[in-house]
mmCIF file of C-alpha atoms and ligand atoms in Angstrom:
data_model
loop_
_atom_site.group_PDB
_atom_site.id
_atom_site.type_symbol
_atom_site.label_atom_id
_atom_site.label_comp_id
_atom_site.label_asym_id
_atom_site.label_seq_id
_atom_site.Cartn_x
_atom_site.Cartn_y
_atom_site.Cartn_z
ATOM 1 C CA MET A 1 16.117 -18.989 -33.622
ATOM 2 C CA PHE A 2 13.360 -16.300 -33.044
ATOM 3 C CA SER A 3 13.549 -14.461 -29.485
ATOM 4 C CA ILE A 4 11.659 -11.809 -28.701
ATOM 5 C CA PRO A 5 12.778 -8.802 -29.147
ATOM 6 C CA VAL A 6 13.087 -7.079 -25.386
ATOM 7 C CA ALA A 7 12.405 -3.360 -24.927
ATOM 8 C CA ASP A 8 15.547 -1.969 -22.591
ATOM 9 C CA ARG A 9 13.141 -0.471 -20.217
ATOM 10 C CA MET A 10 12.193 -3.912 -19.008
ATOM 11 C CA SER A 11 15.065 -4.613 -17.554
ATOM 12 C CA ARG A 12 14.436 -1.421 -15.498
ATOM 13 C CA LEU A 13 11.295 -2.479 -14.351
ATOM 14 C CA GLY A 14 10.635 -4.154 -10.258
ATOM 15 C CA THR A 15 8.738 -6.994 -9.300
ATOM 16 C CA GLU A 16 6.048 -7.481 -6.011
ATOM 17 C CA THR A 17 7.739 -9.628 -4.118
ATOM 18 C CA ALA A 18 4.661 -10.543 -2.228
ATOM 19 C CA PHE A 19 3.304 -12.022 -5.580
ATOM 20 C CA GLU A 20 6.038 -14.249 -6.378
ATOM 21 C CA VAL A 21 6.167 -16.206 -2.666
ATOM 22 C CA LEU A 22 2.767 -16.155 -2.966
ATOM 23 C CA ALA A 23 2.700 -18.604 -5.937
ATOM 24 C CA ARG A 24 6.246 -20.480 -4.061
ATOM 25 C CA ALA A 25 3.428 -20.813 -0.962
ATOM 26 C CA ARG A 26 0.668 -22.354 -3.103
ATOM 27 C CA ALA A 27 3.222 -24.778 -5.523
ATOM 28 C CA LEU A 28 4.343 -26.423 -2.229
ATOM 29 C CA GLU A 29 0.724 -26.653 -1.050
ATOM 30 C CA ALA A 30 -0.151 -28.997 -4.435
ATOM 31 C CA GLN A 31 2.693 -31.032 -3.307
ATOM 32 C CA GLY A 32 0.841 -31.289 0.213
ATOM 33 C CA ARG A 33 2.790 -28.758 2.841
ATOM 34 C CA ASN A 34 0.911 -26.790 5.363
ATOM 35 C CA ILE A 35 1.325 -22.904 4.781
ATOM 36 C CA VAL A 36 -0.216 -20.231 6.953
ATOM 37 C CA HIS A 37 -0.283 -17.624 4.463
ATOM 38 C CA LEU A 38 1.312 -14.539 6.382
ATOM 39 C CA GLU A 39 2.729 -12.927 2.445
ATOM 40 C CA ILE A 40 -0.109 -11.517 1.108
ATOM 41 C CA GLY A 41 -1.209 -8.044 2.156
ATOM 42 C CA GLU A 42 -4.926 -8.657 1.833
ATOM 43 C CA PRO A 43 -7.316 -8.894 4.316
ATOM 44 C CA ASP A 44 -8.837 -12.089 4.744
ATOM 45 C CA PHE A 45 -13.110 -11.329 5.048
ATOM 46 C CA ASP A 46 -15.321 -11.609 2.818
ATOM 47 C CA THR A 47 -16.454 -8.104 0.876
ATOM 48 C CA PRO A 48 -19.758 -6.846 2.659
ATOM 49 C CA VAL A 49 -22.535 -8.476 1.505
ATOM 50 C CA ASN A 50 -24.573 -4.986 0.457
ATOM 51 C CA ILE A 51 -21.973 -4.359 -1.422
ATOM 52 C CA ARG A 52 -21.865 -7.596 -3.414
ATOM 53 C CA ASP A 53 -25.427 -7.206 -3.882
ATOM 54 C CA ALA A 54 -24.950 -3.770 -5.346
ATOM 55 C CA ALA A 55 -23.314 -5.128 -7.662
ATOM 56 C CA LYS A 56 -25.325 -8.240 -8.786
ATOM 57 C CA ARG A 57 -28.217 -5.597 -9.394
ATOM 58 C CA ALA A 58 -25.435 -3.459 -11.398
ATOM 59 C CA ILE A 59 -24.940 -6.186 -13.848
ATOM 60 C CA ASP A 60 -28.349 -6.469 -14.149
ATOM 61 C CA GLU A 61 -29.594 -3.065 -14.544
ATOM 62 C CA GLY A 62 -27.154 -3.549 -17.795
ATOM 63 C CA PHE A 63 -24.433 -1.472 -16.160
ATOM 64 C CA THR A 64 -22.325 -3.829 -18.368
ATOM 65 C CA HIS A 65 -21.575 -1.206 -21.439
ATOM 66 C CA TYR A 66 -17.795 1.205 -21.458
ATOM 67 C CA GLY A 67 -18.406 4.218 -19.191
ATOM 68 C CA PRO A 68 -16.267 7.209 -19.694
ATOM 69 C CA SER A 69 -12.214 6.806 -18.123
ATOM 70 C CA ALA A 70 -12.253 9.166 -15.225
ATOM 71 C CA GLY A 71 -14.899 7.182 -13.931
ATOM 72 C CA LEU A 72 -18.759 7.421 -13.613
ATOM 73 C CA PRO A 73 -19.899 10.708 -12.906
ATOM 74 C CA GLU A 74 -21.884 8.687 -9.630
ATOM 75 C CA LEU A 75 -19.147 7.165 -8.494
ATOM 76 C CA ARG A 76 -16.392 10.230 -8.878
ATOM 77 C CA GLU A 77 -18.872 12.246 -6.866
ATOM 78 C CA ALA A 78 -19.290 10.084 -3.799
ATOM 79 C CA ILE A 79 -15.430 9.609 -3.733
ATOM 80 C CA ALA A 80 -15.467 13.708 -4.019
ATOM 81 C CA SER A 81 -17.680 13.980 -0.512
ATOM 82 C CA TYR A 82 -15.918 11.115 0.583
ATOM 83 C CA ILE A 83 -12.149 12.616 0.643
ATOM 84 C CA GLY A 84 -14.031 15.712 1.451
ATOM 85 C CA THR A 85 -15.235 14.150 4.485
ATOM 86 C CA THR A 86 -12.716 12.556 5.858
ATOM 87 C CA ARG A 87 -9.703 14.770 4.817
ATOM 88 C CA GLY A 88 -11.814 18.158 6.206
ATOM 89 C CA LEU A 89 -11.683 20.213 3.024
ATOM 90 C CA PRO A 90 -13.849 20.108 -0.409
ATOM 91 C CA PHE A 91 -12.926 18.588 -3.384
ATOM 92 C CA THR A 92 -14.952 18.463 -6.522
ATOM 93 C CA ALA A 93 -15.168 15.199 -8.996
ATOM 94 C CA ASP A 94 -13.449 16.481 -11.883
ATOM 95 C CA GLU A 95 -10.275 16.354 -9.571
ATOM 96 C CA VAL A 96 -11.197 12.184 -9.220
ATOM 97 C CA VAL A 97 -9.707 9.285 -11.444
ATOM 98 C CA VAL A 98 -11.562 5.924 -11.171
ATOM 99 C CA THR A 99 -9.155 2.878 -11.527
ATOM 100 C CA PRO A 100 -9.002 -0.916 -11.556
ATOM 101 C CA GLY A 101 -6.845 -0.456 -7.808
ATOM 102 C CA GLY A 102 -4.752 1.932 -6.667
ATOM 103 C CA LYS A 103 -2.346 0.883 -8.045
ATOM 104 C CA PRO A 104 -2.895 2.157 -11.440
ATOM 105 C CA ILE A 105 -2.749 5.916 -9.826
ATOM 106 C CA MET A 106 1.086 5.235 -9.444
ATOM 107 C CA TYR A 107 1.931 4.435 -12.217
ATOM 108 C CA PHE A 108 -0.142 6.800 -14.177
ATOM 109 C CA VAL A 109 0.929 9.807 -11.977
ATOM 110 C CA MET A 110 4.713 8.947 -12.733
ATOM 111 C CA THR A 111 4.227 8.672 -15.882
ATOM 112 C CA ALA A 112 2.349 11.658 -16.286
ATOM 113 C CA VAL A 113 5.265 14.172 -13.944
ATOM 114 C CA LEU A 114 8.813 12.540 -14.274
ATOM 115 C CA ASN A 115 10.745 13.061 -17.310
ATOM 116 C CA GLU A 116 13.765 11.154 -17.421
ATOM 117 C CA GLY A 117 16.621 12.034 -15.434
ATOM 118 C CA ASP A 118 13.959 13.825 -12.149
ATOM 119 C CA GLU A 119 14.308 12.731 -9.123
ATOM 120 C CA ALA A 120 11.323 10.815 -6.875
ATOM 121 C CA LEU A 121 11.713 10.657 -2.995
ATOM 122 C CA TYR A 122 9.907 8.104 -1.706
ATOM 123 C CA PRO A 123 9.812 6.004 1.697
ATOM 124 C CA ASN A 124 12.779 2.662 2.084
ATOM 125 C CA PRO A 125 11.646 0.461 2.851
ATOM 126 C CA GLY A 126 8.396 1.020 0.811
ATOM 127 C CA PHE A 127 6.255 -0.420 -0.761
ATOM 128 C CA PRO A 128 8.460 -1.703 -4.493
ATOM 129 C CA ILE A 129 6.391 -0.673 -6.888
ATOM 130 C CA TYR A 130 7.245 3.198 -6.067
ATOM 131 C CA GLU A 131 10.890 2.694 -7.077
ATOM 132 C CA SER A 132 9.860 0.136 -9.761
ATOM 133 C CA VAL A 133 8.137 2.447 -12.055
ATOM 134 C CA ILE A 134 10.319 5.433 -10.666
ATOM 135 C CA ASN A 135 13.501 3.474 -12.326
ATOM 136 C CA PHE A 136 11.049 2.541 -15.334
ATOM 137 C CA LEU A 137 10.718 5.479 -15.960
ATOM 138 C CA GLY A 138 14.116 6.994 -16.238
ATOM 139 C CA ALA A 139 13.559 8.669 -13.210
ATOM 140 C CA THR A 140 16.109 9.014 -10.728
ATOM 141 C CA PRO A 141 15.415 6.921 -7.703
ATOM 142 C CA VAL A 142 16.049 9.143 -4.440
ATOM 143 C CA PRO A 143 15.320 6.629 -1.108
ATOM 144 C CA VAL A 144 14.447 8.537 2.235
ATOM 145 C CA ARG A 145 14.940 5.963 5.003
ATOM 146 C CA LEU A 146 12.533 5.379 7.814
ATOM 147 C CA SER A 147 14.631 3.558 10.504
ATOM 148 C CA GLU A 148 13.018 1.670 13.619
ATOM 149 C CA GLU A 149 14.859 4.183 15.863
ATOM 150 C CA ASN A 150 12.238 6.729 14.462
ATOM 151 C CA ASP A 151 9.283 4.433 14.812
ATOM 152 C CA PHE A 152 9.801 3.640 11.602
ATOM 153 C CA ARG A 153 8.916 7.240 10.287
ATOM 154 C CA LEU A 154 9.509 9.365 8.241
ATOM 155 C CA ASP A 155 13.486 10.745 8.861
ATOM 156 C CA LEU A 156 12.826 13.777 7.845
ATOM 157 C CA ASP A 157 16.565 15.416 8.023
ATOM 158 C CA ASP A 158 17.488 12.791 5.604
ATOM 159 C CA LEU A 159 14.139 14.068 3.154
ATOM 160 C CA GLU A 160 15.936 17.658 4.061
ATOM 161 C CA ALA A 161 19.272 16.577 2.842
ATOM 162 C CA LYS A 162 18.471 15.002 0.078
ATOM 163 C CA LEU A 163 15.591 17.297 -1.595
ATOM 164 C CA SER A 164 17.610 19.658 -4.446
ATOM 165 C CA ASP A 165 16.197 21.532 -7.818
ATOM 166 C CA ARG A 166 15.369 18.247 -9.970
ATOM 167 C CA SER A 167 12.975 16.719 -7.425
ATOM 168 C CA ARG A 168 10.168 16.894 -9.122
ATOM 169 C CA LEU A 169 8.353 14.039 -7.001
ATOM 170 C CA LEU A 170 8.016 13.301 -3.481
ATOM 171 C CA ILE A 171 5.646 9.700 -3.006
ATOM 172 C CA LEU A 172 4.667 9.677 1.351
ATOM 173 C CA ASN A 173 2.425 6.479 2.798
ATOM 174 C CA SER A 174 1.273 6.780 5.771
ATOM 175 C CA PRO A 175 -0.076 4.033 7.479
ATOM 176 C CA HIS A 176 3.095 2.811 5.632
ATOM 177 C CA ASN A 177 3.691 -0.782 3.749
ATOM 178 C CA PRO A 178 5.475 -2.167 4.937
ATOM 179 C CA THR A 179 5.740 -1.518 8.352
ATOM 180 C CA GLY A 180 2.642 -0.059 10.021
ATOM 181 C CA SER A 181 3.948 3.131 11.227
ATOM 182 C CA VAL A 182 1.911 6.130 11.010
ATOM 183 C CA LEU A 183 3.040 9.459 10.184
ATOM 184 C CA THR A 184 2.495 11.989 13.454
ATOM 185 C CA ARG A 185 0.717 15.847 12.351
ATOM 186 C CA ASP A 186 4.361 17.193 12.779
ATOM 187 C CA ASP A 187 5.905 15.142 10.177
ATOM 188 C CA ILE A 188 2.959 16.316 8.358
ATOM 189 C CA ASN A 189 3.588 19.523 8.788
ATOM 190 C CA ARG A 190 6.928 19.453 8.394
ATOM 191 C CA ILE A 191 7.253 18.099 5.678
ATOM 192 C CA ALA A 192 4.748 20.409 4.093
ATOM 193 C CA GLY A 193 7.218 23.244 5.333
ATOM 194 C CA LEU A 194 10.149 21.697 2.573
ATOM 195 C CA VAL A 195 8.148 20.639 -0.150
ATOM 196 C CA ARG A 196 5.068 23.993 -0.085
ATOM 197 C CA GLY A 197 5.939 26.059 -3.063
ATOM 198 C CA ARG A 198 8.143 23.579 -4.882
ATOM 199 C CA ASN A 199 7.813 22.569 -8.421
ATOM 200 C CA LEU A 200 6.868 19.170 -6.545
ATOM 201 C CA LEU A 201 4.203 16.930 -6.329
ATOM 202 C CA VAL A 202 3.668 14.916 -3.640
ATOM 203 C CA LEU A 203 1.638 11.491 -3.994
ATOM 204 C CA SER A 204 0.016 10.645 -1.021
ATOM 205 C CA ASP A 205 -0.783 6.724 -0.453
ATOM 206 C CA GLU A 206 -3.366 6.947 1.819
ATOM 207 C CA ILE A 207 -4.715 2.836 0.931
ATOM 208 C CA TYR A 208 -4.927 2.393 4.646
ATOM 209 C CA SER A 209 -6.384 5.584 6.189
ATOM 210 C CA ARG A 210 -9.517 3.769 7.737
ATOM 211 C CA MET A 211 -6.712 1.150 8.747
ATOM 212 C CA LEU A 212 -5.914 3.086 12.273
ATOM 213 C CA TYR A 213 -5.695 2.076 15.797
ATOM 214 C CA GLN A 214 -4.141 4.996 17.800
ATOM 215 C CA GLY A 215 -2.683 7.816 16.893
ATOM 216 C CA GLU A 216 -4.485 10.613 14.124
ATOM 217 C CA PHE A 217 -4.425 10.369 10.469
ATOM 218 C CA VAL A 218 -3.882 13.148 9.000
ATOM 219 C CA SER A 219 -3.672 13.596 4.622
ATOM 220 C CA ILE A 220 -0.779 16.029 3.521
ATOM 221 C CA ALA A 221 -3.622 17.497 1.537
ATOM 222 C CA SER A 222 -5.775 19.113 4.053
ATOM 223 C CA LEU A 223 -1.976 21.338 5.114
ATOM 224 C CA PRO A 224 -2.679 25.077 4.041
ATOM 225 C CA GLY A 225 -1.505 25.912 0.257
ATOM 226 C CA MET A 226 -0.637 21.551 0.189
ATOM 227 C CA ARG A 227 -4.168 21.267 -2.073
ATOM 228 C CA ASP A 228 -3.039 21.705 -5.602
ATOM 229 C CA GLN A 229 0.174 20.161 -5.141
ATOM 230 C CA THR A 230 -0.923 17.074 -3.740
ATOM 231 C CA CYS A 231 -2.694 13.675 -4.936
ATOM 232 C CA ILE A 232 -4.078 11.827 -3.254
ATOM 233 C CA LEU A 233 -3.752 7.779 -3.685
ATOM 234 C CA ASP A 234 -6.853 5.428 -1.802
ATOM 235 C CA GLY A 235 -9.399 2.420 -3.395
ATOM 236 C CA PHE A 236 -11.507 0.045 -1.924
ATOM 237 C CA SER A 237 -9.078 -3.020 -1.612
ATOM 238 C CA LYS A 238 -8.066 -2.576 1.822
ATOM 239 C CA THR A 239 -10.950 -0.903 3.770
ATOM 240 C CA TYR A 240 -14.055 -2.772 2.203
ATOM 241 C CA ALA A 241 -11.911 -5.870 1.640
ATOM 242 C CA MET A 242 -12.342 -5.603 -2.086
ATOM 243 C CA THR A 243 -8.581 -6.619 -3.352
ATOM 244 C CA GLY A 244 -9.867 -8.577 -6.196
ATOM 245 C CA TRP A 245 -12.235 -6.858 -8.143
ATOM 246 C CA ARG A 246 -9.413 -3.634 -8.433
ATOM 247 C CA LEU A 247 -11.511 -0.534 -7.024
ATOM 248 C CA GLY A 248 -9.472 2.441 -6.662
ATOM 249 C CA TYR A 249 -8.840 5.957 -7.465
ATOM 250 C CA GLY A 250 -7.046 9.246 -7.267
ATOM 251 C CA VAL A 251 -7.768 12.884 -5.889
ATOM 252 C CA MET A 252 -5.716 15.249 -8.088
ATOM 253 C CA PRO A 253 -5.413 18.985 -9.340
ATOM 254 C CA VAL A 254 -7.669 19.145 -12.685
ATOM 255 C CA ASP A 255 -4.862 19.554 -14.624
ATOM 256 C CA LEU A 256 -3.374 16.298 -13.717
ATOM 257 C CA ALA A 257 -6.518 14.799 -13.541
ATOM 258 C CA THR A 258 -6.481 15.421 -17.185
ATOM 259 C CA LEU A 259 -3.599 13.663 -18.283
ATOM 260 C CA VAL A 260 -4.596 10.627 -15.971
ATOM 261 C CA ALA A 261 -7.829 10.257 -17.487
ATOM 262 C CA ARG A 262 -5.889 9.972 -21.128
ATOM 263 C CA LEU A 263 -3.690 7.735 -19.406
ATOM 264 C CA MET A 264 -6.308 5.318 -18.803
ATOM 265 C CA THR A 265 -8.118 5.858 -22.005
ATOM 266 C CA ASN A 266 -4.981 4.435 -23.554
ATOM 267 C CA SER A 267 -4.374 1.307 -21.663
ATOM 268 C CA ASN A 268 -7.901 0.069 -19.560
ATOM 269 C CA SER A 269 -10.669 2.246 -21.404
ATOM 270 C CA CYS A 270 -12.713 2.615 -18.002
ATOM 271 C CA THR A 271 -12.594 0.829 -14.628
ATOM 272 C CA ALA A 272 -15.494 -2.198 -14.767
ATOM 273 C CA SER A 273 -18.998 -0.549 -14.665
ATOM 274 C CA PHE A 274 -20.785 -2.447 -12.193
ATOM 275 C CA ILE A 275 -17.998 -2.633 -10.073
ATOM 276 C CA GLN A 276 -18.197 1.231 -10.059
ATOM 277 C CA ARG A 277 -21.712 1.356 -8.543
ATOM 278 C CA ALA A 278 -20.563 -1.492 -5.919
ATOM 279 C CA GLY A 279 -18.054 1.522 -4.979
ATOM 280 C CA VAL A 280 -20.904 4.491 -4.702
ATOM 281 C CA GLU A 281 -23.180 1.725 -2.033
ATOM 282 C CA ALA A 282 -19.267 0.937 0.052
ATOM 283 C CA LEU A 283 -19.376 4.491 0.264
ATOM 284 C CA GLN A 284 -22.788 5.252 0.649
ATOM 285 C CA GLY A 285 -24.340 2.610 2.680
ATOM 286 C CA PRO A 286 -23.558 1.161 6.220
ATOM 287 C CA GLN A 287 -19.706 0.773 7.907
ATOM 288 C CA GLU A 288 -19.963 -1.368 10.530
ATOM 289 C CA SER A 289 -17.934 -3.605 8.533
ATOM 290 C CA VAL A 290 -15.040 -1.917 8.814
ATOM 291 C CA THR A 291 -14.795 -1.085 12.064
ATOM 292 C CA GLU A 292 -15.671 -4.773 13.206
ATOM 293 C CA MET A 293 -12.679 -5.437 10.345
ATOM 294 C CA VAL A 294 -10.621 -3.095 11.991
ATOM 295 C CA ALA A 295 -11.138 -3.960 15.950
ATOM 296 C CA GLU A 296 -10.424 -7.812 14.654
ATOM 297 C CA PHE A 297 -6.656 -6.641 13.293
ATOM 298 C CA ARG A 298 -5.791 -4.572 16.368
ATOM 299 C CA ARG A 299 -6.354 -7.854 17.908
ATOM 300 C CA ARG A 300 -4.208 -9.458 15.815
ATOM 301 C CA ARG A 301 -1.511 -7.064 16.024
ATOM 302 C CA ASP A 302 -1.208 -7.477 19.761
ATOM 303 C CA MET A 303 -1.272 -10.800 19.563
ATOM 304 C CA ILE A 304 1.342 -10.982 17.072
ATOM 305 C CA VAL A 305 3.705 -8.358 18.327
ATOM 306 C CA ASP A 306 3.561 -10.155 22.089
ATOM 307 C CA GLY A 307 4.417 -13.049 20.198
ATOM 308 C CA LEU A 308 7.631 -12.123 18.561
ATOM 309 C CA ASN A 309 8.901 -9.895 21.191
ATOM 310 C CA ALA A 310 8.352 -13.694 23.187
ATOM 311 C CA ILE A 311 10.576 -15.106 20.654
ATOM 312 C CA PRO A 312 14.544 -15.158 21.283
ATOM 313 C CA GLY A 313 16.761 -13.004 18.738
ATOM 314 C CA ILE A 314 13.568 -11.432 17.154
ATOM 315 C CA SER A 315 11.805 -8.299 18.327
ATOM 316 C CA CYS A 316 9.325 -6.064 17.178
ATOM 317 C CA ARG A 317 7.923 -2.378 17.372
ATOM 318 C CA GLU A 318 3.676 -2.334 18.086
ATOM 319 C CA PRO A 319 2.695 -0.935 14.444
ATOM 320 C CA HIS A 320 0.051 1.979 15.063
ATOM 321 C CA GLY A 321 -1.573 1.201 11.392
ATOM 322 C CA ALA A 322 -2.397 -1.104 8.522
ATOM 323 C CA PHE A 323 -2.164 -4.841 8.683
ATOM 324 C CA TYR A 324 1.550 -5.183 8.537
ATOM 325 C CA VAL A 325 4.391 -6.028 11.292
ATOM 326 C CA PHE A 326 8.202 -5.529 10.717
ATOM 327 C CA PRO A 327 10.111 -7.440 13.377
ATOM 328 C CA ASN A 328 14.085 -7.137 13.244
ATOM 329 C CA ILE A 329 15.433 -10.297 13.202
ATOM 330 C CA THR A 330 18.895 -9.323 13.321
ATOM 331 C CA GLY A 331 19.467 -11.508 16.792
ATOM 332 C CA THR A 332 19.153 -14.655 15.201
ATOM 333 C CA GLY A 333 22.235 -13.592 13.162
ATOM 334 C CA VAL A 334 21.085 -14.325 10.079
ATOM 335 C CA ARG A 335 19.889 -12.190 6.551
ATOM 336 C CA SER A 336 16.202 -11.526 6.069
ATOM 337 C CA ASP A 337 16.354 -13.289 2.690
ATOM 338 C CA VAL A 338 17.730 -16.431 4.360
ATOM 339 C CA PHE A 339 15.338 -16.236 7.285
ATOM 340 C CA ALA A 340 12.509 -15.751 5.345
ATOM 341 C CA ASP A 341 13.626 -18.825 2.704
ATOM 342 C CA ALA A 342 14.380 -21.144 5.572
ATOM 343 C CA LEU A 343 10.926 -20.057 7.120
ATOM 344 C CA LEU A 344 8.446 -21.089 4.054
ATOM 345 C CA ALA A 345 11.103 -24.018 3.263
ATOM 346 C CA ASP A 346 11.149 -25.392 6.537
ATOM 347 C CA HIS A 347 8.934 -24.813 9.046
ATOM 348 C CA GLY A 348 5.566 -23.937 6.382
ATOM 349 C CA VAL A 349 5.142 -19.645 6.767
ATOM 350 C CA ALA A 350 5.125 -17.300 3.700
ATOM 351 C CA ALA A 351 6.692 -14.449 4.947
ATOM 352 C CA LEU A 352 8.571 -11.869 3.285
ATOM 353 C CA ALA A 353 12.032 -10.295 4.138
ATOM 354 C CA GLY A 354 12.534 -7.256 4.561
ATOM 355 C CA THR A 355 14.782 -6.866 1.536
ATOM 356 C CA SER A 356 11.481 -6.661 -0.858
ATOM 357 C CA PHE A 357 10.527 -3.257 0.109
ATOM 358 C CA GLY A 358 14.190 -2.099 -0.418
ATOM 359 C CA LYS A 359 18.145 -1.760 0.837
ATOM 360 C CA TYR A 360 16.983 0.024 4.047
ATOM 361 C CA GLY A 361 14.620 -3.280 5.363
ATOM 362 C CA GLU A 362 17.890 -5.577 5.866
ATOM 363 C CA GLY A 363 17.682 -7.008 8.953
ATOM 364 C CA TYR A 364 13.497 -7.211 9.680
ATOM 365 C CA LEU A 365 10.525 -9.785 8.026
ATOM 366 C CA ARG A 366 7.202 -8.532 7.587
ATOM 367 C CA LEU A 367 4.632 -10.146 8.339
ATOM 368 C CA SER A 368 1.348 -9.605 6.847
ATOM 369 C CA TYR A 369 -0.960 -10.766 10.074
ATOM 370 C CA ALA A 370 -4.600 -10.310 7.672
ATOM 371 C CA ASN A 371 -5.442 -14.011 8.674
ATOM 372 C CA SER A 372 -7.279 -15.724 11.642
ATOM 373 C CA LEU A 373 -5.670 -16.117 15.246
ATOM 374 C CA SER A 374 -5.294 -19.440 14.998
ATOM 375 C CA GLN A 375 -3.331 -19.672 12.434
ATOM 376 C CA ILE A 376 -1.409 -16.436 13.604
ATOM 377 C CA ARG A 377 -0.766 -18.361 16.943
ATOM 378 C CA LEU A 378 0.759 -21.642 14.672
ATOM 379 C CA ALA A 379 2.443 -19.240 12.734
ATOM 380 C CA LEU A 380 4.133 -17.621 16.001
ATOM 381 C CA ASP A 381 4.877 -21.113 17.123
ATOM 382 C CA ARG A 382 7.016 -22.086 13.914
ATOM 383 C CA ILE A 383 9.207 -18.696 13.886
ATOM 384 C CA GLY A 384 9.576 -19.759 17.739
ATOM 385 C CA ASP A 385 11.184 -23.031 15.867
ATOM 386 C CA ALA A 386 12.502 -21.473 12.671
ATOM 387 C CA ALA A 387 14.702 -18.951 14.829
ATOM 388 C CA ARG A 388 15.837 -21.930 17.609
ATOM 389 C CA SER A 389 17.123 -24.300 14.572
ATOM 390 C CA ILE A 390 18.920 -21.020 13.186
ATOM 391 C CA ARG A 391 20.556 -20.223 16.365
ATOM 392 C CA SER A 392 21.303 -23.356 17.108
HETATM 393 N N1 PLP B 1 -0.628 1.034 -1.922
HETATM 394 C C1 PLP B 1 0.242 0.254 -0.802
HETATM 395 C C2 PLP B 1 0.972 1.142 -0.118
HETATM 396 C C3 PLP B 1 -0.435 -0.998 -1.048
HETATM 397 O O1 PLP B 1 0.219 -1.821 0.091
HETATM 398 C C4 PLP B 1 -1.266 -0.891 -1.781
HETATM 399 C C5 PLP B 1 -1.658 -2.902 -2.371
HETATM 400 O O2 PLP B 1 -0.689 -3.522 -1.129
HETATM 401 C C6 PLP B 1 -1.177 -0.943 -3.076
HETATM 402 C C7 PLP B 1 -1.112 0.832 -3.060
HETATM 403 C C8 PLP B 1 -1.708 -0.984 -4.429
HETATM 404 O O3 PLP B 1 -3.559 -1.689 -3.734
HETATM 405 P P1 PLP B 1 -5.009 -2.056 -5.042
HETATM 406 O O4 PLP B 1 -3.993 -1.568 -6.119
HETATM 407 O O5 PLP B 1 -4.872 -3.440 -4.083
HETATM 408 O O6 PLP B 1 -5.788 -1.304 -4.624
#
């Protein structure tokens, strides 16, 4: 019997559990169950109308053809200017590569810099695609711990101990998925001191940079000497509620940008032209919708943190950014995946086990509060019921 040949490397490719839990939740809904969705990391807001209109106009104006692999010049200019203003140092358009979402930047940059056996350091718990792609490329994954005692900020002693002559990549993510932690200026200064001048690239995933509730956002690229050693990853998915549009970018040294553009030529050819025109409007048009969305997220954060802390067996730190909480559930006495499965199957709340983000996520759940206050209230009641029935 014919069986499709499968390359060995496919066994090393991981996944993002959020999409699997979403599919399970949708299957339960199809059977008539009511589910509160706290699993997927996407704003529940509509894309602002000025951005939608810009895309419609662009289609009518004929932006329906191939464009340059690295992105339309006007969008690359707009991104260079936006990143220059928000990170406080000048960038040029030839340092920008536009991609369908921010995720491809991870894949392309890692493909461009990592040889087999090279060491790549990344946050654990952390966005699962980092570890997945490091493994896929045959590089060596080196997880750096984020612990609750340290407010889920990267453990810099652990980082220092794990840096070696073979380290070629350090991934940072602040504000952080899944914990909502934000690295302080002191943290970033110390990290820069550890890596500056090494033969190592920093991939700084700054996709949640605008979702900040307290403290300050600092990009490591803005520190002396770090700009030429850093690739900034950012995009439109979270900031402008554009997850389904697929629009993101990387800002990196020109030599690396040339390689990433070549990977674009070999894969997507280019990002959809009319969507890139909408991206120009997103960056240059009114920003009130972002401010309002962040204010609403803050209200939700406050409600979910208070609500979780009122449930016996659960405790939750207050995250400073992004739209996730990472409550400690060890007081319930069950493993994260057991709790998450029971929550979905028996109580109608879709959430992710902390271990979906790496081994150091055991003992935690990840909840996305990109849902309405009324749905969050309902979820809190159900999580309380789940914790009580698990403990009894
Ligand atoms: N980086 C982090 C930390 C994320 O959480 C996500 C999405 O969930 C992304 C990058 C990718 O975003 P997108 O590809 O939708 O732009």
